[in-house]
PDB file of C-alpha atoms and ligand atoms in Angstrom:
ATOM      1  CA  UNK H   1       0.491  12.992 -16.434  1.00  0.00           C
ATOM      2  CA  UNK H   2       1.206  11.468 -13.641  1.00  0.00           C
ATOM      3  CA  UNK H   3      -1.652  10.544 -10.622  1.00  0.00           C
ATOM      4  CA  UNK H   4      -1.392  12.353  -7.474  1.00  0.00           C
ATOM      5  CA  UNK H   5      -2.379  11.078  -3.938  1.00  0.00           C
ATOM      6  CA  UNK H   6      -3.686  12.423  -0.559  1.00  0.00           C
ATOM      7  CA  UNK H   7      -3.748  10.360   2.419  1.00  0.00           C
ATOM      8  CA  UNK H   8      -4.704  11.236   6.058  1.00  0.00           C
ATOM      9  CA  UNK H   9      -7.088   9.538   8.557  1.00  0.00           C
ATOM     10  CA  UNK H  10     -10.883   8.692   8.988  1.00  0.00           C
ATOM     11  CA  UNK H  11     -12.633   7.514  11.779  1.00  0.00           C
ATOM     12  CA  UNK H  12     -10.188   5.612  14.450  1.00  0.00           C
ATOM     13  CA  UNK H  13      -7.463   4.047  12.332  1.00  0.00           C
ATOM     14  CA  UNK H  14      -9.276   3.959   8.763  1.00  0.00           C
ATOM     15  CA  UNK H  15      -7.268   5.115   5.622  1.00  0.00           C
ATOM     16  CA  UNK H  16      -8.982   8.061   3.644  1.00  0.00           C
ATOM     17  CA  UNK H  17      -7.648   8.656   0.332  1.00  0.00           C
ATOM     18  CA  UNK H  18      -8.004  10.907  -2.259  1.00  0.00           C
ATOM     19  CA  UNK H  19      -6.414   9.933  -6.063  1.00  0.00           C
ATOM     20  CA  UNK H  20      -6.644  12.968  -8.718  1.00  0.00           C
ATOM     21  CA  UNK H  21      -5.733  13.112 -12.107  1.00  0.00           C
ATOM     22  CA  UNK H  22      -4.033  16.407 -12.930  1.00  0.00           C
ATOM     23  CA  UNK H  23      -5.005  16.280 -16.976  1.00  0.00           C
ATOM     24  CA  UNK H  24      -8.649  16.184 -16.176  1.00  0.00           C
ATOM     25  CA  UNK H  25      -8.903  17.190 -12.825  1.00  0.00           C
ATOM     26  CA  UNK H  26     -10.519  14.125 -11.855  1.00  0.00           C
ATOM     27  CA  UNK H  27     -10.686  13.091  -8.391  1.00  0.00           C
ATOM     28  CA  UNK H  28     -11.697   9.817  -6.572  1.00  0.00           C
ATOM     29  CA  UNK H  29     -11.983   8.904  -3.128  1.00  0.00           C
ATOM     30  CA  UNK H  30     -11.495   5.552  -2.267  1.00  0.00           C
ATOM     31  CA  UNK H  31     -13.875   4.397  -0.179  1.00  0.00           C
ATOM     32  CA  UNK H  32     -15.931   6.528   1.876  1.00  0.00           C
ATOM     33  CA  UNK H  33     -15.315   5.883   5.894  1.00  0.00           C
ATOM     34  CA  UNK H  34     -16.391   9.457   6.738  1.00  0.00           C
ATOM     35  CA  UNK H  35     -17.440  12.415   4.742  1.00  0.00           C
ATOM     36  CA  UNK H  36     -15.994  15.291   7.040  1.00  0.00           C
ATOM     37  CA  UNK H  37     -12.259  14.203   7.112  1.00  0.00           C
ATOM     38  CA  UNK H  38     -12.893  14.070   2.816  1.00  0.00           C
ATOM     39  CA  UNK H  39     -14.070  16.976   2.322  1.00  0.00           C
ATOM     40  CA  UNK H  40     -11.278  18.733   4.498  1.00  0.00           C
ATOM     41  CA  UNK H  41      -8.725  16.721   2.451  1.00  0.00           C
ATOM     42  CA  UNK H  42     -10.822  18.179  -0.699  1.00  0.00           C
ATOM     43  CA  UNK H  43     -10.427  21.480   0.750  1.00  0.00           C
ATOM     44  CA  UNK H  44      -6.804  20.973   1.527  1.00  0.00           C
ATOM     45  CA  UNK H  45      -5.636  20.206  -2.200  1.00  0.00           C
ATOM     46  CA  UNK H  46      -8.201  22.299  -4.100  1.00  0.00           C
ATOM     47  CA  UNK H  47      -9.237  19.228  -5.855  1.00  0.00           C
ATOM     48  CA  UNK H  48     -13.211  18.367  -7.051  1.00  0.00           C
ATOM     49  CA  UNK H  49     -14.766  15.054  -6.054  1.00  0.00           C
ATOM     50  CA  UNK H  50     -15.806  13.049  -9.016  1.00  0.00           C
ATOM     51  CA  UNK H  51     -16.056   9.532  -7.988  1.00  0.00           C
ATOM     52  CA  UNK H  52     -15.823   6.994  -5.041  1.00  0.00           C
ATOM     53  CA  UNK H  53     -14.487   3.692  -5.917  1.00  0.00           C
ATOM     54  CA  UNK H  54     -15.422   1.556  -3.250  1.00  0.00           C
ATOM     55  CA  UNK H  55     -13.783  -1.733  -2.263  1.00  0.00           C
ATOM     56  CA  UNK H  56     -16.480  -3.371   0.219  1.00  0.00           C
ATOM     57  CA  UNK H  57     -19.693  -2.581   1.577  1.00  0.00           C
ATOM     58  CA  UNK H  58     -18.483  -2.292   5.270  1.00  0.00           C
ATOM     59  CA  UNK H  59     -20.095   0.657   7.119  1.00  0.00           C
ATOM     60  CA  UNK H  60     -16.847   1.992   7.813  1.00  0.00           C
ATOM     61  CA  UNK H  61     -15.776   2.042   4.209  1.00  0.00           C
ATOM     62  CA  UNK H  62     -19.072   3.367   2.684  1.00  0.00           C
ATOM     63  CA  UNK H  63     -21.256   5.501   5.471  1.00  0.00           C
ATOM     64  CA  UNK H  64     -19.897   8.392   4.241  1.00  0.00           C
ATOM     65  CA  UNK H  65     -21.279   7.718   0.583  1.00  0.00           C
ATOM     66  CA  UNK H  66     -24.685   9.506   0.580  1.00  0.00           C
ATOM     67  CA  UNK H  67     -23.532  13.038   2.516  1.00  0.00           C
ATOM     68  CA  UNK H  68     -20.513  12.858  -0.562  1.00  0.00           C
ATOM     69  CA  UNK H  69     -22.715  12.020  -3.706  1.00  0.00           C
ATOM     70  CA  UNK H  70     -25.409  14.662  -2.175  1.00  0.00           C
ATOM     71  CA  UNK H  71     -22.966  17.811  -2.158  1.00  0.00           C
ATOM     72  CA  UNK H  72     -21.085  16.756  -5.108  1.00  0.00           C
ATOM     73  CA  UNK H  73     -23.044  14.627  -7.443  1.00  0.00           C
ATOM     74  CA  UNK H  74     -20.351  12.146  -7.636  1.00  0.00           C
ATOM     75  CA  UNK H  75     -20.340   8.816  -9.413  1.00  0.00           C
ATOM     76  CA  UNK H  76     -20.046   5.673  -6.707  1.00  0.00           C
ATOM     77  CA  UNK H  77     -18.674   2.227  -8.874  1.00  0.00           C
ATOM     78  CA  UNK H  78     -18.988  -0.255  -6.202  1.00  0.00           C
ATOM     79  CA  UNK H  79     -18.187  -4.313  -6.658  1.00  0.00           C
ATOM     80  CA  UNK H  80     -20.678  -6.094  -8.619  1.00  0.00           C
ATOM     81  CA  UNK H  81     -20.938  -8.875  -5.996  1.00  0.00           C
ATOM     82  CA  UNK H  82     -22.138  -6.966  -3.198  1.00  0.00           C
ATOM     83  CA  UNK H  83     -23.266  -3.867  -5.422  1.00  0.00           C
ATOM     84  CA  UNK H  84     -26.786  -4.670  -3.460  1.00  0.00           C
ATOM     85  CA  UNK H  85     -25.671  -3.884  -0.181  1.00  0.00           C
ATOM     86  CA  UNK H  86     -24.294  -0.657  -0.602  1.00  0.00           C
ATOM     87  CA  UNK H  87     -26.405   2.546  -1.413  1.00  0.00           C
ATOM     88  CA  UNK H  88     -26.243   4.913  -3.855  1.00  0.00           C
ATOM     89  CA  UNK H  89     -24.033   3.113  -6.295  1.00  0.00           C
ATOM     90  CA  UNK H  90     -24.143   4.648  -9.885  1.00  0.00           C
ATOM     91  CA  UNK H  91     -21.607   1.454 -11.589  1.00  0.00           C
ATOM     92  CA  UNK H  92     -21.012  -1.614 -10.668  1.00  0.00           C
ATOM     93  CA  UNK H  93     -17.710  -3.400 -11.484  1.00  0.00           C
ATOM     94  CA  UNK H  94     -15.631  -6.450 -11.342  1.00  0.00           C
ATOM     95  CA  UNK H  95     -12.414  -8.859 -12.135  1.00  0.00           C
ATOM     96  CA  UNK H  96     -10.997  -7.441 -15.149  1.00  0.00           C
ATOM     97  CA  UNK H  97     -13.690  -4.349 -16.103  1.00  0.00           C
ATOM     98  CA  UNK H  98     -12.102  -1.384 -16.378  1.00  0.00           C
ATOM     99  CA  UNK H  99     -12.647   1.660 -14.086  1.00  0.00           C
ATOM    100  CA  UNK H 100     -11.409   5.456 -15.185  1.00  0.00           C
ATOM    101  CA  UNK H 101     -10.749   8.525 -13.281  1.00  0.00           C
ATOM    102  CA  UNK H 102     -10.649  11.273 -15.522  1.00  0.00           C
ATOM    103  CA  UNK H 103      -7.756  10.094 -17.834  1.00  0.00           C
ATOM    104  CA  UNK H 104      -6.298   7.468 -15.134  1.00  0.00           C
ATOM    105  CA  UNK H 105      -7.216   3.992 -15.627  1.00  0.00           C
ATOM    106  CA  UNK H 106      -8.053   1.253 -13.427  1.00  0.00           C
ATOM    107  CA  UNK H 107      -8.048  -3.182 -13.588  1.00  0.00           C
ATOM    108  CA  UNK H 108     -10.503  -3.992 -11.235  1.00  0.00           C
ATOM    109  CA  UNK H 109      -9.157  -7.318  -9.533  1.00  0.00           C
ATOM    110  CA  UNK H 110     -12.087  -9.693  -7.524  1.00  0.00           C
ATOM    111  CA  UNK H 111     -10.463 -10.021  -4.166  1.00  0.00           C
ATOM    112  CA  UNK H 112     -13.164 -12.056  -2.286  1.00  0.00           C
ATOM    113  CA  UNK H 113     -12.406 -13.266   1.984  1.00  0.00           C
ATOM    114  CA  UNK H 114     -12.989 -10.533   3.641  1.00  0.00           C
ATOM    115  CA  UNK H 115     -16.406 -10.043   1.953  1.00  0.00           C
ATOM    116  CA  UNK H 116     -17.480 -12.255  -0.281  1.00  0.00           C
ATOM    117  CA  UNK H 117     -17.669  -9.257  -3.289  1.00  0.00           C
ATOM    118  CA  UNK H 118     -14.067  -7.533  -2.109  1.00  0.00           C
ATOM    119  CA  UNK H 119     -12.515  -5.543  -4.897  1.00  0.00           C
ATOM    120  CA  UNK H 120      -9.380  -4.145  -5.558  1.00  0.00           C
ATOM    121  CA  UNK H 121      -8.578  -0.979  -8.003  1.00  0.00           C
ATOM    122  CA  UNK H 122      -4.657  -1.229  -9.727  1.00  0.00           C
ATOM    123  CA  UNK H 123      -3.612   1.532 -12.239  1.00  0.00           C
ATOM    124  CA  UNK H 124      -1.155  -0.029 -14.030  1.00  0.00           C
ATOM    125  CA  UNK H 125       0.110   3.287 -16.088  1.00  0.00           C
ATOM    126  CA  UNK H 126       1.017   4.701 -11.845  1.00  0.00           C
ATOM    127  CA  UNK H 127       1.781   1.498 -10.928  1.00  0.00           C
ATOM    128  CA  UNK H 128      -1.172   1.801  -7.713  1.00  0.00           C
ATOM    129  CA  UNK H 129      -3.235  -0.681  -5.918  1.00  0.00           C
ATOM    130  CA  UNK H 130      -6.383   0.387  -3.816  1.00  0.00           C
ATOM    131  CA  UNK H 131      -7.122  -2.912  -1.813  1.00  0.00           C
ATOM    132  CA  UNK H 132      -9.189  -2.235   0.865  1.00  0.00           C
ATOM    133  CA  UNK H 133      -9.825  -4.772   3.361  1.00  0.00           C
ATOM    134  CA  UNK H 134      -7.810  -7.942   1.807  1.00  0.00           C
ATOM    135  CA  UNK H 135      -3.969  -6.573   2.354  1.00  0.00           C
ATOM    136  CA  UNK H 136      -2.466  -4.754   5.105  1.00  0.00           C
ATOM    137  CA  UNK H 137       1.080  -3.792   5.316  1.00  0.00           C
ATOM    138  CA  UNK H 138       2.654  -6.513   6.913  1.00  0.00           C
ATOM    139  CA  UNK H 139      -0.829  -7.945   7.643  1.00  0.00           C
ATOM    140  CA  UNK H 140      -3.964  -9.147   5.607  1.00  0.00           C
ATOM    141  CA  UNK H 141      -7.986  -8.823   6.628  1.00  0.00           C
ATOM    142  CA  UNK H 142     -10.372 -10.994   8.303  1.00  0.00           C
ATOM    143  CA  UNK H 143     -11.416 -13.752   7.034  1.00  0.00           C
ATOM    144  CA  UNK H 144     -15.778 -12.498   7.160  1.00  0.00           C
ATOM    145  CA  UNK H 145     -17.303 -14.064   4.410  1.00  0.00           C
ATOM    146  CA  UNK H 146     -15.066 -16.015   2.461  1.00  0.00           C
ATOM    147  CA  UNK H 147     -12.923 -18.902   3.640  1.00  0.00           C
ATOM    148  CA  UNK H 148      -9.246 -19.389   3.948  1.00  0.00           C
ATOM    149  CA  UNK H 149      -8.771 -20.624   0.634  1.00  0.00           C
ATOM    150  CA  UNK H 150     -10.371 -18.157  -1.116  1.00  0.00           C
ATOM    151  CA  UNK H 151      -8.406 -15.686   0.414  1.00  0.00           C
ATOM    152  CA  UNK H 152      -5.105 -16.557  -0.125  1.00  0.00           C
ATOM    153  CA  UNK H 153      -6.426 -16.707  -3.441  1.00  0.00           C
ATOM    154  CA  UNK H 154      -6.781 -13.009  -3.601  1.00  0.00           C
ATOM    155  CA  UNK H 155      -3.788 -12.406  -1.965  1.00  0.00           C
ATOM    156  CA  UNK H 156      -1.647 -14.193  -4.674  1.00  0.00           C
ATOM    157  CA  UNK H 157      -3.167 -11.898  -6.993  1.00  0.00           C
ATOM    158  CA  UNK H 158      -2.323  -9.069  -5.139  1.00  0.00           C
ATOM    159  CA  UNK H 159       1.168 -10.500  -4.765  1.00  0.00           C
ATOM    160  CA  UNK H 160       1.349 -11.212  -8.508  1.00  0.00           C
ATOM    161  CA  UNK H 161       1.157  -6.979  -9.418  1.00  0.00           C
ATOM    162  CA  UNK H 162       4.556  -5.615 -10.303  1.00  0.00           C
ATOM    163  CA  UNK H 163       6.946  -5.175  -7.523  1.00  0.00           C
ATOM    164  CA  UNK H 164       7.045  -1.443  -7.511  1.00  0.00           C
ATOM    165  CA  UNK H 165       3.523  -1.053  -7.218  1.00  0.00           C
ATOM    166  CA  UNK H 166       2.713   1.438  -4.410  1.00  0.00           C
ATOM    167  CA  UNK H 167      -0.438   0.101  -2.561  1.00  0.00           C
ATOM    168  CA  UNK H 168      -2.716   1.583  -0.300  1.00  0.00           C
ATOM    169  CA  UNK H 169      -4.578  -0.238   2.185  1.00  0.00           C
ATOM    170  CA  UNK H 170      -7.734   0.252   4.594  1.00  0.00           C
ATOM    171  CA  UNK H 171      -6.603   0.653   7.762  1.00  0.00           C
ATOM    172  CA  UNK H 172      -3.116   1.611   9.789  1.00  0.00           C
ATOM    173  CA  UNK H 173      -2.778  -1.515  11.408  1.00  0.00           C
ATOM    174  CA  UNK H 174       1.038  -2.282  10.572  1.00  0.00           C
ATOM    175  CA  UNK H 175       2.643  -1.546  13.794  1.00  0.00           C
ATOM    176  CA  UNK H 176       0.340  -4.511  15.519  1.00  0.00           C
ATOM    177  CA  UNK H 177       0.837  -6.207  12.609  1.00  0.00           C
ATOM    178  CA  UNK H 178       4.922  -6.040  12.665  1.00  0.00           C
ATOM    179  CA  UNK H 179       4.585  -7.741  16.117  1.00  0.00           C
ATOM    180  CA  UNK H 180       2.746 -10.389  15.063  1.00  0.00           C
ATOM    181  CA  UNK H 181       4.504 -11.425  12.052  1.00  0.00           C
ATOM    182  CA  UNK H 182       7.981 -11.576  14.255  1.00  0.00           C
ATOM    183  CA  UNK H 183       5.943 -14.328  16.396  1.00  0.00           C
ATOM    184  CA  UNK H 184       6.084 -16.452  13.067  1.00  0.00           C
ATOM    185  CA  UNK H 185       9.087 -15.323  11.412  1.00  0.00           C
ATOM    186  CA  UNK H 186      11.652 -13.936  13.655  1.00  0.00           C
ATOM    187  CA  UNK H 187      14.700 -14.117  11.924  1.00  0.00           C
ATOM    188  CA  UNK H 188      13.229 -12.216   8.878  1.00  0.00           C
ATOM    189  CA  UNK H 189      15.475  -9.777   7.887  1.00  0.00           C
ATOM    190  CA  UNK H 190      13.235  -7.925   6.188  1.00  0.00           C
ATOM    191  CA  UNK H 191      10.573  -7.756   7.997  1.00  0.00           C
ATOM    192  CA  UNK H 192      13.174  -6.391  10.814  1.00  0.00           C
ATOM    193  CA  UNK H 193      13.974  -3.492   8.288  1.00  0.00           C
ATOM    194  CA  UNK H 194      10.367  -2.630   7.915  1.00  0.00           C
ATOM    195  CA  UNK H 195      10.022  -2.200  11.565  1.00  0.00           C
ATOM    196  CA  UNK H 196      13.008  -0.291  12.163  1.00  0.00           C
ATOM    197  CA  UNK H 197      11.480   2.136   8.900  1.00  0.00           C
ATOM    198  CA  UNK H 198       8.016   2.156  11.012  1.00  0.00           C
ATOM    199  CA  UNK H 199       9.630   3.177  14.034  1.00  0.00           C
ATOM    200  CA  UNK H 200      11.185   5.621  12.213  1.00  0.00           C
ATOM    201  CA  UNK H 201       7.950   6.859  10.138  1.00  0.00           C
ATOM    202  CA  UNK H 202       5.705   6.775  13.360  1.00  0.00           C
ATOM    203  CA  UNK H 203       8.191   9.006  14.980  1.00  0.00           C
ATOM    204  CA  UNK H 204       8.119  11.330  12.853  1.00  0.00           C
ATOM    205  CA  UNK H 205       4.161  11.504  12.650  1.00  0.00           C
ATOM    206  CA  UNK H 206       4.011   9.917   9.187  1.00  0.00           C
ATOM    207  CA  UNK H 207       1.826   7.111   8.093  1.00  0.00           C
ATOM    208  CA  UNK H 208       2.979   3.882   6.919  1.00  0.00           C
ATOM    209  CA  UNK H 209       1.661   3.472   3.650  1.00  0.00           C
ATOM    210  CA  UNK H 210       1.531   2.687   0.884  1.00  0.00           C
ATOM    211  CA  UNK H 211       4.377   0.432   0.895  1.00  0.00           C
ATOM    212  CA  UNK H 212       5.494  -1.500  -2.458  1.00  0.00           C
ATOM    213  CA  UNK H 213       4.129  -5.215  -3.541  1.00  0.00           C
ATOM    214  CA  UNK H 214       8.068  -5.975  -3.799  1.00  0.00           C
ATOM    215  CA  UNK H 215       9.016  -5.168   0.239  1.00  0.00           C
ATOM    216  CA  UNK H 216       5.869  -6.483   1.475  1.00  0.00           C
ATOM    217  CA  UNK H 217       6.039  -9.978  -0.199  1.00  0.00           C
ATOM    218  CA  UNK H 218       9.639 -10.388   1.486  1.00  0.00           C
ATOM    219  CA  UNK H 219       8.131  -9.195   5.109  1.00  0.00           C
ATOM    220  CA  UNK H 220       4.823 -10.224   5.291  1.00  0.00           C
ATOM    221  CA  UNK H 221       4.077 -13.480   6.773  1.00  0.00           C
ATOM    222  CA  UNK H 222       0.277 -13.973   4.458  1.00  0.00           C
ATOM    223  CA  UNK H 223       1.682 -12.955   1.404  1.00  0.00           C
ATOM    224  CA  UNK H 224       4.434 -15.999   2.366  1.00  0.00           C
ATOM    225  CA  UNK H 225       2.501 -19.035   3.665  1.00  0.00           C
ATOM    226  CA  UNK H 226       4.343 -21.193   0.729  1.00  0.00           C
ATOM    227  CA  UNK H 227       7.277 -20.736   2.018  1.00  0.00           C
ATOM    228  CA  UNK H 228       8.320 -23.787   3.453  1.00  0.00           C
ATOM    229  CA  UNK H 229      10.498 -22.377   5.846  1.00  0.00           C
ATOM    230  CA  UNK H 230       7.077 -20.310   7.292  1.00  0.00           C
ATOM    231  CA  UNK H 231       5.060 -23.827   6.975  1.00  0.00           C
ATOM    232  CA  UNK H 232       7.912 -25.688   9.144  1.00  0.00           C
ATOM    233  CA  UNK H 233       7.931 -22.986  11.577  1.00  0.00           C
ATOM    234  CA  UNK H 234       3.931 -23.230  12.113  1.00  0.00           C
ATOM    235  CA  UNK H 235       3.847 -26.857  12.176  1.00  0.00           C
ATOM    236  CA  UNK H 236       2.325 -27.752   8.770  1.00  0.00           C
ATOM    237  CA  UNK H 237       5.685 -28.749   6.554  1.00  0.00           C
ATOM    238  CA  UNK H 238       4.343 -30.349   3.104  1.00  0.00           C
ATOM    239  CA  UNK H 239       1.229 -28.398   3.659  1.00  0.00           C
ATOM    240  CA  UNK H 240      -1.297 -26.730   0.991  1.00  0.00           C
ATOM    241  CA  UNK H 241      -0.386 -22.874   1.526  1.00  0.00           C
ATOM    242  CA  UNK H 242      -3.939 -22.000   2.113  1.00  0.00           C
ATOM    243  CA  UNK H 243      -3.677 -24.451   5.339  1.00  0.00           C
ATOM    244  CA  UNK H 244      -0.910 -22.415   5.986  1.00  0.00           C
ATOM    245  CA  UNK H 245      -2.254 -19.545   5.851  1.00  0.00           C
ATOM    246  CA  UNK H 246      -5.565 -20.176   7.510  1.00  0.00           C
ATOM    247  CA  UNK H 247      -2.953 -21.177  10.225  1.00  0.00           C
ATOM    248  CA  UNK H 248      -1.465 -18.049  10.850  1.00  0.00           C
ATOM    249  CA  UNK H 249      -4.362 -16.190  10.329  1.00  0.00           C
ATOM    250  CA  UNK H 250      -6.418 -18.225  12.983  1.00  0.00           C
ATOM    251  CA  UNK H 251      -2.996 -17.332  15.160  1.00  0.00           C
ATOM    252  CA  UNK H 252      -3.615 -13.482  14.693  1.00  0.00           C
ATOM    253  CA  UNK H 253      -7.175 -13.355  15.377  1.00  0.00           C
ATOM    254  CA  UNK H 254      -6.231 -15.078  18.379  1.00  0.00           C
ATOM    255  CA  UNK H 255      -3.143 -12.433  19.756  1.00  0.00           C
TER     256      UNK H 255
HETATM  257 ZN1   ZN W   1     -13.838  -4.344   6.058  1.00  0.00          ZN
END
């Protein structure tokens, strides 16, 4: 059976969500930026917390661990490379061990930058990506703990999952992040469409996410740096892509 997904919002722009397997009645939260906005979601859908997968150890992806596990005994699988940082964590996982939900089954992918640990959960049978911190729609995290080149790393690998993979990302950032990427790529057409379909899902009080791998590797600028085109228009033609993109990343930390 299919996997089912609840979305809504934690703290000031974090993504809460909830991913349940109807066979088992399974349910995981992926990472934990607030326990009172989960358990209302819990309420909402009648579903039982069984697990938090978490991506990072940032506080505002795991402070809402211990008030979780201690009202519903919940098993936390956190990433093996920071597994020390975070509390309460029950498994600890990494590039290529796989994580289940009930009956759903996960590929953990390393996706070190943004932490140096970063993990990412895809279920290939539902074609979904949990990826935290490392891509945003139309965007891509900080560069914390790893360096450019590590990053863009990850992000190939993220780019490399099946077109119509649905992911689901950390934070809401997309509508800053659609005016950023037209600073480097104006004339893309598709990133144009994706802000006219933001517009049009922000009006109407819906969230942006999860977009698909497929849309975002045509519209978003880090998923692109070896484009030549992109490395002309920076001022890095016959570049490495990861100078690229440590480029426009060191651009959007500065706007
Ligand atoms: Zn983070």
């Amino acid at each position: 059976m299919a996997a089912q997904t609840h979305l809504f919002l934690c703290l000031k722009d974090n993504f809460g969500v909830l991913l349940h397997d109807p066979q088992s009645g399974a349910t995981a939260s992926i990472d934990a930026p607030e326990a009172a906005p989960i358990e209302a979601a819990l309420q909402r859908t009648g579903w039982r917390l069984t697990d938090i997968l978490v991506t990072h150890h940032h506080a505002d992806h795991t402070q809402g661990i211990g008030e979780l596990k201690a009202r519903h005994h919940c098993r936390v699988v956190a990433p093996r490379n920071e597994a020390a940082r975070i509390a309460h964590v029950d498994r600890a996982a990494g590039e290529g061990d796989t994580v289940k939900v009930g009956a759903l089954e996960a590929r953990v992918i390393d996706t070190p930058g943004h932490t140096a640990g970063h993990i990412a959960y895809f279920f290939p049978a539902d074609k979904i990506a949990f990826v935290g911190d490392t891509l945003f729609s139309i965007g891509c995290g900080r560069v914390i703990e790893g360096n450019a080149e590590m990053m863009w790393q990850s992000l190939i690998k993220l780019r490399g999952l099946p077109d119509d993979t649905r992911f689901y990302c950390g934070h809401e950032y997309t509508k800053a992040n659609i005016r950023f990427a037209k600073t480097i790529e104006p004339n893309n057409k598709a990133l144009a469409a994706r802000a006219e379909e933001v517009d049009r899902l922000t009006a109407a009080g819906q969230f942006t996410i999860p977009a698909t791998i497929g849309a975002e590797k045509a519209a978003n600028p880090f998923l692109r740096a070896d484009d030549p085109e992109i490395a002309r228009s920076v001022g890095l033609a016959g570049a490495p892509a990861w100078k690229v993109f440590a480029e426009i990343r060191e651009r959007k930390n500065r706007s």
